[in-house]
């Protein structure tokens, strides 16, 4: 869980000097600290705490951090940071759209901060983006505080729906070229771990894809030691539902780890590096900061150890047999 303190747990500045000056022989500062595992914590210095509060579903904080700029924290887990969120969102959005011949209709599960919609709306082929997030307070908060996404929220192609993504997909009859899972991490008691299950992928997501459609989801930590938490079983679960499944990963500094995504379809992924680069030039407004054809090839070339784990993974994600990353949500509802 994320904590803010002078030197230990709790919300406190104590006798802090927020500029990080040395006091009494010790360097004092206000710090954000996230517990990654029982015996592993990740922390960095803060300039200030911009907001802290709670919605019906989640705890939320907006921090001004010294190394990463503004950072959004939900349920004690850092969701995105100003300085490197482009890595996460370019990796989530652009591979599926660039591998699709003509992506026009998109459904986002989650994505409340607006960055996923921002990247999707850079694609000239896209006619309609539905962003469905369960937490209206988080969405409104991000609209107010995250200047970088203001243009996306006002784009007429964006249809913002406040609802549970499962319920929204179930009630809709239309199909989509791309469905994006930009959901919170599967944590025990969190609001959305049930949206990583085989039954959800098989009976709700897949039937809502057009022919040739692609599903992509963020899939949690994918580092040499952390990938067995949920990344490998999300990959294996999607293999039970789709014919073609591509896992890929990238290092995100503010996460203190390599992060994973999984892309799945019943149509093969055959786009070459040169064709990816050509589609980037033709389809995307502005220039990517991170992703191009060679970068995706590198991202989808996993290390030997991770490839072996994925090849040997047998766990299938179900509601009764779920895996979680370290941490706990405030609620036991999806």
mmCIF file of N, CA and C in Angstrom, residues 40-133:
data_model
loop_
_atom_site.group_PDB
_atom_site.id
_atom_site.type_symbol
_atom_site.label_atom_id
_atom_site.label_comp_id
_atom_site.label_asym_id
_atom_site.label_seq_id
_atom_site.Cartn_x
_atom_site.Cartn_y
_atom_site.Cartn_z
ATOM 1 N N UNK A 40 9.836 -5.632 0.457
ATOM 2 C CA UNK A 40 10.342 -4.753 -0.595
ATOM 3 C C UNK A 40 9.454 -3.519 -0.721
ATOM 4 N N UNK A 41 10.079 -2.360 -0.589
ATOM 5 C CA UNK A 41 9.344 -1.103 -0.728
ATOM 6 C C UNK A 41 10.068 -0.181 -1.713
ATOM 7 N N UNK A 42 9.266 0.663 -2.372
ATOM 8 C CA UNK A 42 9.760 1.594 -3.378
ATOM 9 C C UNK A 42 9.345 2.982 -2.926
ATOM 10 N N UNK A 43 10.296 3.901 -2.835
ATOM 11 C CA UNK A 43 9.932 5.222 -2.342
ATOM 12 C C UNK A 43 10.661 6.321 -3.107
ATOM 13 N N UNK A 44 10.022 7.489 -3.137
ATOM 14 C CA UNK A 44 10.640 8.642 -3.766
ATOM 15 C C UNK A 44 10.120 9.916 -3.111
ATOM 16 N N UNK A 45 10.916 10.978 -3.250
ATOM 17 C CA UNK A 45 10.634 12.236 -2.566
ATOM 18 C C UNK A 45 9.505 13.005 -3.246
ATOM 19 N N UNK A 46 8.782 13.765 -2.431
ATOM 20 C CA UNK A 46 7.661 14.564 -2.907
ATOM 21 C C UNK A 46 7.945 16.053 -2.779
ATOM 22 N N UNK A 47 7.418 16.818 -3.726
ATOM 23 C CA UNK A 47 7.357 18.265 -3.564
ATOM 24 C C UNK A 47 6.140 18.653 -2.740
ATOM 25 N N UNK A 48 5.007 17.976 -3.019
ATOM 26 C CA UNK A 48 3.783 18.287 -2.289
ATOM 27 C C UNK A 48 2.742 17.209 -2.529
ATOM 28 N N UNK A 49 1.719 17.209 -1.674
ATOM 29 C CA UNK A 49 0.551 16.344 -1.837
ATOM 30 C C UNK A 49 -0.562 17.220 -2.392
ATOM 31 N N UNK A 50 -0.961 16.984 -3.632
ATOM 32 C CA UNK A 50 -1.944 17.834 -4.293
ATOM 33 C C UNK A 50 -3.376 17.491 -3.907
ATOM 34 N N UNK A 51 -3.618 16.214 -3.660
ATOM 35 C CA UNK A 51 -4.976 15.793 -3.301
ATOM 36 C C UNK A 51 -4.922 14.410 -2.671
ATOM 37 N N UNK A 52 -5.760 14.190 -1.692
ATOM 38 C CA UNK A 52 -5.953 12.836 -1.166
ATOM 39 C C UNK A 52 -7.415 12.691 -0.756
ATOM 40 N N UNK A 53 -8.004 11.544 -1.105
ATOM 41 C CA UNK A 53 -9.409 11.346 -0.796
ATOM 42 C C UNK A 53 -9.845 9.935 -1.104
ATOM 43 N N UNK A 54 -11.156 9.714 -1.091
ATOM 44 C CA UNK A 54 -11.701 8.388 -1.344
ATOM 45 C C UNK A 54 -13.001 8.526 -2.120
ATOM 46 N N UNK A 55 -13.184 7.607 -3.079
ATOM 47 C CA UNK A 55 -14.435 7.523 -3.812
ATOM 48 C C UNK A 55 -15.229 6.339 -3.267
ATOM 49 N N UNK A 56 -16.352 6.051 -3.889
ATOM 50 C CA UNK A 56 -17.147 4.891 -3.481
ATOM 51 C C UNK A 56 -16.361 3.601 -3.636
ATOM 52 N N UNK A 57 -15.441 3.571 -4.587
ATOM 53 C CA UNK A 57 -14.760 2.334 -4.938
ATOM 54 C C UNK A 57 -13.289 2.272 -4.536
ATOM 55 N N UNK A 58 -12.616 3.443 -4.486
ATOM 56 C CA UNK A 58 -11.163 3.422 -4.382
ATOM 57 C C UNK A 58 -10.648 4.608 -3.586
ATOM 58 N N UNK A 59 -9.457 4.452 -3.006
ATOM 59 C CA UNK A 59 -8.725 5.574 -2.437
ATOM 60 C C UNK A 59 -7.911 6.215 -3.556
ATOM 61 N N UNK A 60 -7.791 7.536 -3.534
ATOM 62 C CA UNK A 60 -7.108 8.235 -4.618
ATOM 63 C C UNK A 60 -6.209 9.328 -4.060
ATOM 64 N N UNK A 61 -5.033 9.452 -4.651
ATOM 65 C CA UNK A 61 -4.097 10.506 -4.290
ATOM 66 C C UNK A 61 -3.482 11.076 -5.570
ATOM 67 N N UNK A 62 -3.230 12.368 -5.565
ATOM 68 C CA UNK A 62 -2.428 12.994 -6.608
ATOM 69 C C UNK A 62 -1.244 13.652 -5.934
ATOM 70 N N UNK A 63 -0.051 13.217 -6.328
ATOM 71 C CA UNK A 63 1.180 13.669 -5.697
ATOM 72 C C UNK A 63 2.036 14.429 -6.699
ATOM 73 N N UNK A 64 2.738 15.435 -6.209
ATOM 74 C CA UNK A 64 3.762 16.100 -7.017
ATOM 75 C C UNK A 64 5.104 15.534 -6.565
ATOM 76 N N UNK A 65 5.657 14.634 -7.361
ATOM 77 C CA UNK A 65 6.884 13.938 -6.960
ATOM 78 C C UNK A 65 8.110 14.627 -7.568
ATOM 79 N N UNK A 66 9.221 14.497 -6.881
ATOM 80 C CA UNK A 66 10.456 15.104 -7.383
ATOM 81 C C UNK A 66 11.003 14.392 -8.617
ATOM 82 N N UNK A 67 11.059 13.056 -8.640
ATOM 83 C CA UNK A 67 11.643 12.415 -9.821
ATOM 84 C C UNK A 67 10.697 12.210 -10.988
ATOM 85 N N UNK A 68 9.361 12.128 -10.745
ATOM 86 C CA UNK A 68 8.441 11.693 -11.794
ATOM 87 C C UNK A 68 7.326 12.689 -12.112
ATOM 88 N N UNK A 69 7.356 13.877 -11.537
ATOM 89 C CA UNK A 69 6.290 14.840 -11.764
ATOM 90 C C UNK A 69 5.007 14.435 -11.057
ATOM 91 N N UNK A 70 3.866 14.875 -11.581
ATOM 92 C CA UNK A 70 2.584 14.514 -10.971
ATOM 93 C C UNK A 70 2.353 13.012 -11.106
ATOM 94 N N UNK A 71 1.895 12.383 -10.027
ATOM 95 C CA UNK A 71 1.662 10.943 -10.031
ATOM 96 C C UNK A 71 0.288 10.637 -9.444
ATOM 97 N N UNK A 72 -0.460 9.788 -10.143
ATOM 98 C CA UNK A 72 -1.784 9.360 -9.705
ATOM 99 C C UNK A 72 -1.659 8.016 -8.996
ATOM 100 N N UNK A 73 -2.170 7.951 -7.755
ATOM 101 C CA UNK A 73 -2.092 6.738 -6.944
ATOM 102 C C UNK A 73 -3.501 6.308 -6.583
ATOM 103 N N UNK A 74 -3.849 5.062 -6.865
ATOM 104 C CA UNK A 74 -5.168 4.530 -6.531
ATOM 105 C C UNK A 74 -5.001 3.252 -5.723
ATOM 106 N N UNK A 75 -5.711 3.188 -4.593
ATOM 107 C CA UNK A 75 -5.621 2.034 -3.685
ATOM 108 C C UNK A 75 -4.171 1.675 -3.362
ATOM 109 N N UNK A 76 -3.370 2.719 -3.144
ATOM 110 C CA UNK A 76 -1.992 2.497 -2.723
ATOM 111 C C UNK A 76 -1.055 2.011 -3.802
ATOM 112 N N UNK A 77 -1.514 2.030 -5.062
ATOM 113 C CA UNK A 77 -0.677 1.607 -6.183
ATOM 114 C C UNK A 77 -0.528 2.769 -7.164
ATOM 115 N N UNK A 78 0.704 3.102 -7.506
ATOM 116 C CA UNK A 78 0.943 4.155 -8.478
ATOM 117 C C UNK A 78 0.394 3.728 -9.832
ATOM 118 N N UNK A 79 -0.497 4.537 -10.400
ATOM 119 C CA UNK A 79 -1.136 4.210 -11.676
ATOM 120 C C UNK A 79 -0.385 4.810 -12.857
ATOM 121 N N UNK A 80 -0.003 6.061 -12.719
ATOM 122 C CA UNK A 80 0.749 6.692 -13.800
ATOM 123 C C UNK A 80 1.466 7.912 -13.260
ATOM 124 N N UNK A 81 2.573 8.243 -13.895
ATOM 125 C CA UNK A 81 3.362 9.406 -13.518
ATOM 126 C C UNK A 81 3.610 10.252 -14.755
ATOM 127 N N UNK A 82 3.608 11.542 -14.543
ATOM 128 C CA UNK A 82 3.685 12.508 -15.633
ATOM 129 C C UNK A 82 4.879 12.270 -16.556
ATOM 130 N N UNK A 83 6.020 11.921 -15.997
ATOM 131 C CA UNK A 83 7.239 11.873 -16.792
ATOM 132 C C UNK A 83 7.351 10.641 -17.683
ATOM 133 N N UNK A 84 6.660 9.532 -17.335
ATOM 134 C CA UNK A 84 6.840 8.306 -18.137
ATOM 135 C C UNK A 84 5.548 7.576 -18.472
ATOM 136 N N UNK A 85 4.368 8.215 -18.251
ATOM 137 C CA UNK A 85 3.116 7.518 -18.572
ATOM 138 C C UNK A 85 2.996 7.228 -20.065
ATOM 139 N N UNK A 86 3.728 7.996 -20.892
ATOM 140 C CA UNK A 86 3.661 7.764 -22.337
ATOM 141 C C UNK A 86 4.143 6.364 -22.710
ATOM 142 N N UNK A 87 5.050 5.790 -21.942
ATOM 143 C CA UNK A 87 5.538 4.435 -22.235
ATOM 144 C C UNK A 87 4.398 3.445 -22.091
ATOM 145 N N UNK A 88 3.731 3.492 -20.952
ATOM 146 C CA UNK A 88 2.612 2.577 -20.687
ATOM 147 C C UNK A 88 1.518 2.738 -21.738
ATOM 148 N N UNK A 89 1.088 3.971 -21.995
ATOM 149 C CA UNK A 89 -0.080 4.173 -22.845
ATOM 150 C C UNK A 89 0.218 3.953 -24.322
ATOM 151 N N UNK A 90 1.412 4.282 -24.775
ATOM 152 C CA UNK A 90 1.752 3.956 -26.160
ATOM 153 C C UNK A 90 1.827 2.440 -26.356
ATOM 154 N N UNK A 91 2.359 1.727 -25.372
ATOM 155 C CA UNK A 91 2.444 0.260 -25.480
ATOM 156 C C UNK A 91 1.073 -0.398 -25.415
ATOM 157 N N UNK A 92 0.182 0.151 -24.630
ATOM 158 C CA UNK A 92 -1.164 -0.414 -24.515
ATOM 159 C C UNK A 92 -1.971 -0.199 -25.794
ATOM 160 N N UNK A 93 -1.880 1.000 -26.364
ATOM 161 C CA UNK A 93 -2.796 1.403 -27.430
ATOM 162 C C UNK A 93 -2.289 1.075 -28.827
ATOM 163 N N UNK A 94 -1.079 1.462 -29.149
ATOM 164 C CA UNK A 94 -0.657 1.448 -30.547
ATOM 165 C C UNK A 94 -0.429 0.065 -31.156
ATOM 166 N N UNK A 95 0.122 -0.915 -30.434
ATOM 167 C CA UNK A 95 0.285 -2.231 -31.073
ATOM 168 C C UNK A 95 -1.011 -2.823 -31.622
ATOM 169 N N UNK A 96 -2.113 -2.873 -30.865
ATOM 170 C CA UNK A 96 -3.325 -3.462 -31.453
ATOM 171 C C UNK A 96 -3.883 -2.650 -32.616
ATOM 172 N N UNK A 97 -3.849 -1.321 -32.518
ATOM 173 C CA UNK A 97 -4.391 -0.517 -33.614
ATOM 174 C C UNK A 97 -3.527 -0.617 -34.866
ATOM 175 N N UNK A 98 -2.227 -0.706 -34.697
ATOM 176 C CA UNK A 98 -1.341 -0.790 -35.855
ATOM 177 C C UNK A 98 -1.374 -2.170 -36.504
ATOM 178 N N UNK A 99 -1.700 -3.197 -35.733
ATOM 179 C CA UNK A 99 -1.820 -4.543 -36.300
ATOM 180 C C UNK A 99 -3.182 -4.767 -36.954
ATOM 181 N N UNK A 100 -4.133 -3.876 -36.725
ATOM 182 C CA UNK A 100 -5.446 -3.982 -37.340
ATOM 183 C C UNK A 100 -5.433 -3.241 -38.675
ATOM 184 N N UNK A 101 -6.138 -3.778 -39.667
ATOM 185 C CA UNK A 101 -6.102 -3.177 -41.000
ATOM 186 C C UNK A 101 -6.792 -1.823 -41.065
ATOM 187 N N UNK A 102 -7.853 -1.628 -40.265
ATOM 188 C CA UNK A 102 -8.596 -0.371 -40.331
ATOM 189 C C UNK A 102 -9.428 -0.179 -39.061
ATOM 190 N N UNK A 103 -8.779 0.132 -37.934
ATOM 191 C CA UNK A 103 -9.509 0.235 -36.660
ATOM 192 C C UNK A 103 -10.357 1.502 -36.597
ATOM 193 N N UNK A 104 -11.651 1.335 -36.435
ATOM 194 C CA UNK A 104 -12.564 2.477 -36.440
ATOM 195 C C UNK A 104 -13.325 2.613 -35.113
ATOM 196 N N UNK A 105 -13.724 1.485 -34.529
ATOM 197 C CA UNK A 105 -14.531 1.537 -33.306
ATOM 198 C C UNK A 105 -13.776 0.865 -32.156
ATOM 199 N N UNK A 106 -13.701 1.573 -31.027
ATOM 200 C CA UNK A 106 -12.888 1.120 -29.894
ATOM 201 C C UNK A 106 -13.724 1.171 -28.623
ATOM 202 N N UNK A 107 -13.549 0.165 -27.777
ATOM 203 C CA UNK A 107 -14.169 0.160 -26.448
ATOM 204 C C UNK A 107 -13.053 0.063 -25.414
ATOM 205 N N UNK A 108 -13.010 1.021 -24.488
ATOM 206 C CA UNK A 108 -12.031 0.998 -23.401
ATOM 207 C C UNK A 108 -12.718 0.552 -22.121
ATOM 208 N N UNK A 109 -12.201 -0.495 -21.517
ATOM 209 C CA UNK A 109 -12.632 -0.887 -20.175
ATOM 210 C C UNK A 109 -11.722 -0.168 -19.179
ATOM 211 N N UNK A 110 -12.295 0.722 -18.391
ATOM 212 C CA UNK A 110 -11.485 1.510 -17.466
ATOM 213 C C UNK A 110 -10.955 2.748 -18.167
ATOM 214 N N UNK A 111 -9.690 3.074 -17.883
ATOM 215 C CA UNK A 111 -9.063 4.215 -18.552
ATOM 216 C C UNK A 111 -9.482 5.562 -18.026
ATOM 217 N N UNK A 112 -9.904 5.632 -16.756
ATOM 218 C CA UNK A 112 -10.490 6.847 -16.206
ATOM 219 C C UNK A 112 -9.639 8.090 -16.290
ATOM 220 N N UNK A 113 -8.321 7.951 -16.296
ATOM 221 C CA UNK A 113 -7.480 9.149 -16.322
ATOM 222 C C UNK A 113 -7.479 9.829 -17.681
ATOM 223 N N UNK A 114 -7.899 9.114 -18.743
ATOM 224 C CA UNK A 114 -8.026 9.727 -20.055
ATOM 225 C C UNK A 114 -6.837 9.556 -20.980
ATOM 226 N N UNK A 115 -5.729 9.011 -20.491
ATOM 227 C CA UNK A 115 -4.526 8.896 -21.320
ATOM 228 C C UNK A 115 -4.679 7.859 -22.426
ATOM 229 N N UNK A 116 -5.393 6.771 -22.145
ATOM 230 C CA UNK A 116 -5.635 5.759 -23.176
ATOM 231 C C UNK A 116 -6.497 6.338 -24.290
ATOM 232 N N UNK A 117 -7.541 7.068 -23.931
ATOM 233 C CA UNK A 117 -8.374 7.734 -24.940
ATOM 234 C C UNK A 117 -7.542 8.722 -25.753
ATOM 235 N N UNK A 118 -6.673 9.449 -25.089
ATOM 236 C CA UNK A 118 -5.813 10.414 -25.790
ATOM 237 C C UNK A 118 -5.005 9.741 -26.889
ATOM 238 N N UNK A 119 -4.377 8.611 -26.573
ATOM 239 C CA UNK A 119 -3.554 7.909 -27.563
ATOM 240 C C UNK A 119 -4.413 7.305 -28.673
ATOM 241 N N UNK A 120 -5.561 6.766 -28.329
ATOM 242 C CA UNK A 120 -6.455 6.209 -29.338
ATOM 243 C C UNK A 120 -6.914 7.275 -30.326
ATOM 244 N N UNK A 121 -7.235 8.446 -29.820
ATOM 245 C CA UNK A 121 -7.786 9.505 -30.656
ATOM 246 C C UNK A 121 -6.733 10.164 -31.538
ATOM 247 N N UNK A 122 -5.485 9.805 -31.367
ATOM 248 C CA UNK A 122 -4.438 10.260 -32.287
ATOM 249 C C UNK A 122 -4.516 9.502 -33.616
ATOM 250 N N UNK A 123 -5.222 8.374 -33.641
ATOM 251 C CA UNK A 123 -5.323 7.569 -34.860
ATOM 252 C C UNK A 123 -6.400 8.145 -35.782
ATOM 253 N N UNK A 124 -6.013 8.442 -37.007
ATOM 254 C CA UNK A 124 -6.904 9.085 -37.958
ATOM 255 C C UNK A 124 -8.048 8.180 -38.396
ATOM 256 N N UNK A 125 -7.873 6.854 -38.303
ATOM 257 C CA UNK A 125 -8.936 5.938 -38.725
ATOM 258 C C UNK A 125 -10.071 5.846 -37.723
ATOM 259 N N UNK A 126 -9.822 6.257 -36.485
ATOM 260 C CA UNK A 126 -10.786 6.024 -35.404
ATOM 261 C C UNK A 126 -11.969 6.986 -35.509
ATOM 262 N N UNK A 127 -13.159 6.414 -35.574
ATOM 263 C CA UNK A 127 -14.398 7.195 -35.639
ATOM 264 C C UNK A 127 -15.060 7.352 -34.279
ATOM 265 N N UNK A 128 -14.917 6.312 -33.438
ATOM 266 C CA UNK A 128 -15.657 6.318 -32.175
ATOM 267 C C UNK A 128 -14.873 5.570 -31.101
ATOM 268 N N UNK A 129 -14.768 6.201 -29.933
ATOM 269 C CA UNK A 129 -14.149 5.573 -28.759
ATOM 270 C C UNK A 129 -15.142 5.632 -27.612
ATOM 271 N N UNK A 130 -15.475 4.466 -27.079
ATOM 272 C CA UNK A 130 -16.308 4.399 -25.875
ATOM 273 C C UNK A 130 -15.397 4.099 -24.700
ATOM 274 N N UNK A 131 -15.379 4.986 -23.737
ATOM 275 C CA UNK A 131 -14.592 4.781 -22.525
ATOM 276 C C UNK A 131 -15.547 4.505 -21.378
ATOM 277 N N UNK A 132 -15.455 3.317 -20.809
ATOM 278 C CA UNK A 132 -16.375 2.895 -19.754
ATOM 279 C C UNK A 132 -15.614 2.675 -18.460
ATOM 280 N N UNK A 133 -15.828 3.563 -17.513
ATOM 281 C CA UNK A 133 -15.160 3.462 -16.213
ATOM 282 C C UNK A 133 -16.208 3.461 -15.118
#
